[in-house]
PDB file of C-alpha atoms in Angstrom:
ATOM      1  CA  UNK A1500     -63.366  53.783  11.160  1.00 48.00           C
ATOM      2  CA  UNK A1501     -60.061  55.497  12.205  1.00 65.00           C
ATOM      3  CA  UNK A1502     -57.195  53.358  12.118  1.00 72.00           C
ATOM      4  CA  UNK A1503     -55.871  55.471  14.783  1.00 75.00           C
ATOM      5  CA  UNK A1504     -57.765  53.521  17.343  1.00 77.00           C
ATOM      6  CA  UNK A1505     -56.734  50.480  16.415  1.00 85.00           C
ATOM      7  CA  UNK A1506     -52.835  50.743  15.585  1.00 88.00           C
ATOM      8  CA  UNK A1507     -50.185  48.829  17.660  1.00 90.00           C
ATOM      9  CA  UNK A1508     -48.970  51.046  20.294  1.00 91.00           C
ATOM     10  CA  UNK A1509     -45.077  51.120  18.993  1.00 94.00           C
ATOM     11  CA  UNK A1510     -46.238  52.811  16.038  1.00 94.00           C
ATOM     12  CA  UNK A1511     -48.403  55.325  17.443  1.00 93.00           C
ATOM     13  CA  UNK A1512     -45.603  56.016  19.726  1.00 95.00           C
ATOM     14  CA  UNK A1513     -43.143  56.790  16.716  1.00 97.00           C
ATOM     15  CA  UNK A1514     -45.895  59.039  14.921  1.00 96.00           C
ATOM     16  CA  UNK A1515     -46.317  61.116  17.851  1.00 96.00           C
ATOM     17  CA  UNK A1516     -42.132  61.439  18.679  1.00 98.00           C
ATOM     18  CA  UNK A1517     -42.136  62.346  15.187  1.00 98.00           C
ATOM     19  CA  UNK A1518     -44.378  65.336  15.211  1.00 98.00           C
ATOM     20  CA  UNK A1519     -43.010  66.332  18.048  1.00 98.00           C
ATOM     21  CA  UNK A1520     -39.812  66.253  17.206  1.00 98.00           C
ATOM     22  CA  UNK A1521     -40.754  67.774  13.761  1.00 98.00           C
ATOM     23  CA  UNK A1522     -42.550  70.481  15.532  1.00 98.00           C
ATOM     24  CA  UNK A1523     -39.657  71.233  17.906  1.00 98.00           C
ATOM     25  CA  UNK A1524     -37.277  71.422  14.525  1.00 97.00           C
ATOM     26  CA  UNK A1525     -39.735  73.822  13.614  1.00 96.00           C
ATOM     27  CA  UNK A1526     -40.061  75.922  16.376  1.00 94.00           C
ATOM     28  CA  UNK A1527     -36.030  75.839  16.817  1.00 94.00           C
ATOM     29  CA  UNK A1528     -34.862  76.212  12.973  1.00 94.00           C
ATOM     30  CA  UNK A1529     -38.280  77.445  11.319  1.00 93.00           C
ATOM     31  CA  UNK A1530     -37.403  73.804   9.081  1.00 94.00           C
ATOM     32  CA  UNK A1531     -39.743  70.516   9.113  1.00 97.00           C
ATOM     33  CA  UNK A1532     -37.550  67.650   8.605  1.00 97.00           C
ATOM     34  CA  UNK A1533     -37.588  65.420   5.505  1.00 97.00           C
ATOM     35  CA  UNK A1534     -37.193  62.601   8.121  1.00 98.00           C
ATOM     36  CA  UNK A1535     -39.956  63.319  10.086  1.00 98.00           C
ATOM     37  CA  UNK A1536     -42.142  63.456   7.374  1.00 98.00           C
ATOM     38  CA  UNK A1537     -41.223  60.523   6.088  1.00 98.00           C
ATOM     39  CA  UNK A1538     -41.609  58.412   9.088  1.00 98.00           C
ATOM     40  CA  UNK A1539     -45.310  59.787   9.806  1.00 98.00           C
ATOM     41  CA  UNK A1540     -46.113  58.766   5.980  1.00 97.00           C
ATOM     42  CA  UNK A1541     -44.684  55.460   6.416  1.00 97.00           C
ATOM     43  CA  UNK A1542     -46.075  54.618   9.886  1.00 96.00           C
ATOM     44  CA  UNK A1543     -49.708  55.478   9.298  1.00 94.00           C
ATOM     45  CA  UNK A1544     -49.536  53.569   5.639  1.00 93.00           C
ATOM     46  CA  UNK A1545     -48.018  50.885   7.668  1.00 94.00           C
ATOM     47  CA  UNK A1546     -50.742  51.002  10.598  1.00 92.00           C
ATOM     48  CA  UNK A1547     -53.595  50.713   7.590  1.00 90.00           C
ATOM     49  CA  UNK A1548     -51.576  47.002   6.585  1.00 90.00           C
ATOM     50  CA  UNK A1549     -51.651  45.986  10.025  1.00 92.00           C
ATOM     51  CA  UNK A1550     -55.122  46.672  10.874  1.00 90.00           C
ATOM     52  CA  UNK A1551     -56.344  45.072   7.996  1.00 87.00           C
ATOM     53  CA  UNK A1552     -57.570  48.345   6.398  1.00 84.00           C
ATOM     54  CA  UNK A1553     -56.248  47.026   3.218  1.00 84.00           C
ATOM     55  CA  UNK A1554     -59.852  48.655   1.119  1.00 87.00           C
ATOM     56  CA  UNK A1555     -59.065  51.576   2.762  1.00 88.00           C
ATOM     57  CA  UNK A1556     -55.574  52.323   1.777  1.00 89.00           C
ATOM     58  CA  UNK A1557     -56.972  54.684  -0.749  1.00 93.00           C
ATOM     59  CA  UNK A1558     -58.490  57.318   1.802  1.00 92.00           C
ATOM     60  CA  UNK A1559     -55.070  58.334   3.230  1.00 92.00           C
ATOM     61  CA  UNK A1560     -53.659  58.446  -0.067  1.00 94.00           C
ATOM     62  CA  UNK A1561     -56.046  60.374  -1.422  1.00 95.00           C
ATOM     63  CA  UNK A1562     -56.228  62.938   1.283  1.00 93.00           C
ATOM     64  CA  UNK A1563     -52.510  63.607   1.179  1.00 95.00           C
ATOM     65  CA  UNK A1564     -52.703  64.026  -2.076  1.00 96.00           C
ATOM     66  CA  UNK A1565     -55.512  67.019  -1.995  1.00 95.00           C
ATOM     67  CA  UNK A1566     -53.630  68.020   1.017  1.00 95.00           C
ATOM     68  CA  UNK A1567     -50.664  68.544  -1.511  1.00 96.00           C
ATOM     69  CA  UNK A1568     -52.479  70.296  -4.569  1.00 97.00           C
ATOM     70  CA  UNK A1569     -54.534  72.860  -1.943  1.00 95.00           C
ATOM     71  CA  UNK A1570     -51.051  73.444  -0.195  1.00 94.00           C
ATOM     72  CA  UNK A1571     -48.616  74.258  -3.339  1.00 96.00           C
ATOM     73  CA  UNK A1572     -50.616  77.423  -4.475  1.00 96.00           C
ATOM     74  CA  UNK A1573     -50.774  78.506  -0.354  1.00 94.00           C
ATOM     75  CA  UNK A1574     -46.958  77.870  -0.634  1.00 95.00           C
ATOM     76  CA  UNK A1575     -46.420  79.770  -3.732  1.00 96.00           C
ATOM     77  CA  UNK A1576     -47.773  82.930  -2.017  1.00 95.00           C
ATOM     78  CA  UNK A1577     -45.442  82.143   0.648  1.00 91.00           C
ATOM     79  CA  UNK A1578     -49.098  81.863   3.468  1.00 91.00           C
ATOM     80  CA  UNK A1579     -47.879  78.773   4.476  1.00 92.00           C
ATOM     81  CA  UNK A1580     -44.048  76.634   4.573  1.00 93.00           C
ATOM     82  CA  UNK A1581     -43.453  74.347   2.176  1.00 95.00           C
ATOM     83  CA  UNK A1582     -42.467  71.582   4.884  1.00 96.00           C
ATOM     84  CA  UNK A1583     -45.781  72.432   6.963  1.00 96.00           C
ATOM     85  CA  UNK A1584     -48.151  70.931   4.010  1.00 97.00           C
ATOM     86  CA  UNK A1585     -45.929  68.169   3.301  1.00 97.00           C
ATOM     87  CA  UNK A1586     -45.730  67.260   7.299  1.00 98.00           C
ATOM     88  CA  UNK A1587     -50.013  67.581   7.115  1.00 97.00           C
ATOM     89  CA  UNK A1588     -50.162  65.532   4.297  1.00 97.00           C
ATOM     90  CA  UNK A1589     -48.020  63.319   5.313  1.00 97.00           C
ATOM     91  CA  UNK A1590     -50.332  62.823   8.783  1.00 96.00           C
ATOM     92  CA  UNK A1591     -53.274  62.388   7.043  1.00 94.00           C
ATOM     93  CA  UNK A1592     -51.971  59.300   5.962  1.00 94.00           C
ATOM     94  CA  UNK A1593     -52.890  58.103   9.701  1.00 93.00           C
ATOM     95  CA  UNK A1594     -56.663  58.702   8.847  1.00 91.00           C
ATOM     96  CA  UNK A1595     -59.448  58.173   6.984  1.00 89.00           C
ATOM     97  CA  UNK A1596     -61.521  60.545   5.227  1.00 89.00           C
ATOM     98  CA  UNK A1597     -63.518  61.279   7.758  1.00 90.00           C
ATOM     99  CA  UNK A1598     -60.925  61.107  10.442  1.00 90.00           C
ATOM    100  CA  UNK A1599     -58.924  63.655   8.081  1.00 91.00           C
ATOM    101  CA  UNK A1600     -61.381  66.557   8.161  1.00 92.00           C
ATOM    102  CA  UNK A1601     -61.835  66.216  12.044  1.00 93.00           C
ATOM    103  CA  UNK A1602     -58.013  66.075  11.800  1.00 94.00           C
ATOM    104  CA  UNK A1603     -57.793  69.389   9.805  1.00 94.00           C
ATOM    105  CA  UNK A1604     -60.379  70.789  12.266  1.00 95.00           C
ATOM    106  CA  UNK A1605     -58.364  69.997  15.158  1.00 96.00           C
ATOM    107  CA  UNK A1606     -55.017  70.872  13.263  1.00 96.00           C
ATOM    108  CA  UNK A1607     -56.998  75.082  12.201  1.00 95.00           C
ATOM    109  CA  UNK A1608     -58.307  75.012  16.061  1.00 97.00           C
ATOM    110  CA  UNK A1609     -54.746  74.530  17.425  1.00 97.00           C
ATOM    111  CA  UNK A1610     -52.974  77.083  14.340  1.00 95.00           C
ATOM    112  CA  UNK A1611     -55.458  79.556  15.640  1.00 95.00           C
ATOM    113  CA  UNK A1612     -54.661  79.265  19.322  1.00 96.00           C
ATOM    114  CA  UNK A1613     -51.040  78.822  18.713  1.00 95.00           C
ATOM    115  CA  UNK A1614     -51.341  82.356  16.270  1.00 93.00           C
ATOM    116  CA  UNK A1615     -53.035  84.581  18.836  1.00 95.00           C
ATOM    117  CA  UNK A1616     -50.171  83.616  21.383  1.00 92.00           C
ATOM    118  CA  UNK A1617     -47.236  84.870  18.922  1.00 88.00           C
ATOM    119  CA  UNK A1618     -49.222  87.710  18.507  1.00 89.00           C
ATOM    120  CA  UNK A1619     -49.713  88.018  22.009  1.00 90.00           C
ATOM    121  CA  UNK A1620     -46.347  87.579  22.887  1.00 87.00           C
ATOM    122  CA  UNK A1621     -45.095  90.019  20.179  1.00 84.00           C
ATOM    123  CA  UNK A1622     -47.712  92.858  21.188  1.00 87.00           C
ATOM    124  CA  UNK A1623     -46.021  92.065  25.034  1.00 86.00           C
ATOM    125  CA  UNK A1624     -42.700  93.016  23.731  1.00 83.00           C
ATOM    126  CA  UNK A1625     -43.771  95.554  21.643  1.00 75.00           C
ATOM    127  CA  UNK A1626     -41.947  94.462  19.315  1.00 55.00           C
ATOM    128  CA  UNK A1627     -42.153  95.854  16.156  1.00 57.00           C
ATOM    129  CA  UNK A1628     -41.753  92.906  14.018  1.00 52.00           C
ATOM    130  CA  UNK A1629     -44.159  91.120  11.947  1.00 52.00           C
ATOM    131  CA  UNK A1630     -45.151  87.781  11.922  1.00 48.00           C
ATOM    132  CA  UNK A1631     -43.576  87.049   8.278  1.00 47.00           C
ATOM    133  CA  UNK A1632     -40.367  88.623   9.275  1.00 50.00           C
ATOM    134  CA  UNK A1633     -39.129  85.913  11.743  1.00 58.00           C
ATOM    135  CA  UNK A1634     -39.939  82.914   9.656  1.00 58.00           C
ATOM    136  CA  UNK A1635     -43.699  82.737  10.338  1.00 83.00           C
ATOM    137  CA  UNK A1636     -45.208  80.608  12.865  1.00 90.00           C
ATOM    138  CA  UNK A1637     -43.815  77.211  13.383  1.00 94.00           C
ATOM    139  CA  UNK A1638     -47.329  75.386  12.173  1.00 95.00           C
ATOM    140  CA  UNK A1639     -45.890  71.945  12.838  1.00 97.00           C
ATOM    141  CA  UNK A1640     -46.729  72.713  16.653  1.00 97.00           C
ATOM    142  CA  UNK A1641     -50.709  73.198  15.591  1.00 97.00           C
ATOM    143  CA  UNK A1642     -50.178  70.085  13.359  1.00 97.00           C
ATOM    144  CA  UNK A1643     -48.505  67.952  16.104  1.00 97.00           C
ATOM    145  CA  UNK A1644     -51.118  69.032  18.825  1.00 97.00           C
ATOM    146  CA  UNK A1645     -53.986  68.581  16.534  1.00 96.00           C
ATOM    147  CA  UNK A1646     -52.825  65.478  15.840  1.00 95.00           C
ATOM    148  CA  UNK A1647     -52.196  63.861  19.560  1.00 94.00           C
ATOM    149  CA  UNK A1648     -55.802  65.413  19.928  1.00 94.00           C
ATOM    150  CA  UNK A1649     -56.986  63.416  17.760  1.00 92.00           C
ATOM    151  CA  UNK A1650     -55.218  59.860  18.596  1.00 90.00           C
ATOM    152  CA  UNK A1651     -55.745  60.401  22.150  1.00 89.00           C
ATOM    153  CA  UNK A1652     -59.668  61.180  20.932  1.00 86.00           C
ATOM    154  CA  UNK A1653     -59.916  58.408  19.147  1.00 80.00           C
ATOM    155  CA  UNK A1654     -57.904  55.737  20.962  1.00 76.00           C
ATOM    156  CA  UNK A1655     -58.452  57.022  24.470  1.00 75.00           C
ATOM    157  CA  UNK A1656     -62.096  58.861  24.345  1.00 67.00           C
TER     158      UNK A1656
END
């Protein structure tokens, strides 16, 4: 079951702003706001109560927390931002297990996409900058559209 489908609509609405304001931050400032993260946590753990997922509560939990140890090492060699797994983690808490890995599909679809068009739109410039040079791509984007993928999958579909 994804609890995504069966949230009240105020608190989808507030997870979505969220990631897309987190993912504009991004884009703008190369930064994923505490904030943001925050709310996205809180809603989805919140959404699990009100649904009545209450045996549940342990998926989300646990997948932000593998989300966490997998992402510290990619951080540490500086492949990935800091705020980018805590953001991801911090949206799998809208999910279950299951609903997490089609959520980390959706999320490495939409990082793919959205890395081909900075390359892309470097090679149109010809610029000679790299892609680590200007702060990296702003992965909240990929996280935020993988993520309305999936609700609008899910509660829509």
């Amino acid at each position: 079951m994804i609890v995504v489908a069966e949230s009240p609509a105020y608190l989808l609405i507030v997870f979505l702003l969220s990631l897309i304001g987190a993912a504009a931050v991004d884009v703008w400032k190369r930064q994923v706001p505490n904030i943001a993260v925050i709310i996205v946590a809180v809603t989805g753990l919140l959404a699990f109560f009100l649904t009545g997922n209450f045996d549940k509560i342990w998926q989300p939990l646990a997948v932000a927390t593998v989300t966490i140890i997998v992402g510290v090492p990619l951080f540490a060699r500086q492949w990935v931002g800091g705020g980018d797994i805590k953001l991801l983690a911090a949206t799998a808490c809208w999910f279950t297990a299951k609903g997490a890995l089609q959520l980390l599909t959706a999320v490495l679809l939409a990082g793919g996409v959205l890395a081909l068009t900075f390359l892309a739109l470097r090679l149109a410039r010809r610029s000679k900058v790299s892609a680590g040079s200007q702060g990296g791509i702003p992965y909240a984007v990929a996280i935020a559209i993988g993520a309305s993928v999936q609700v609008w999958e899910y509660r829509y579909w």
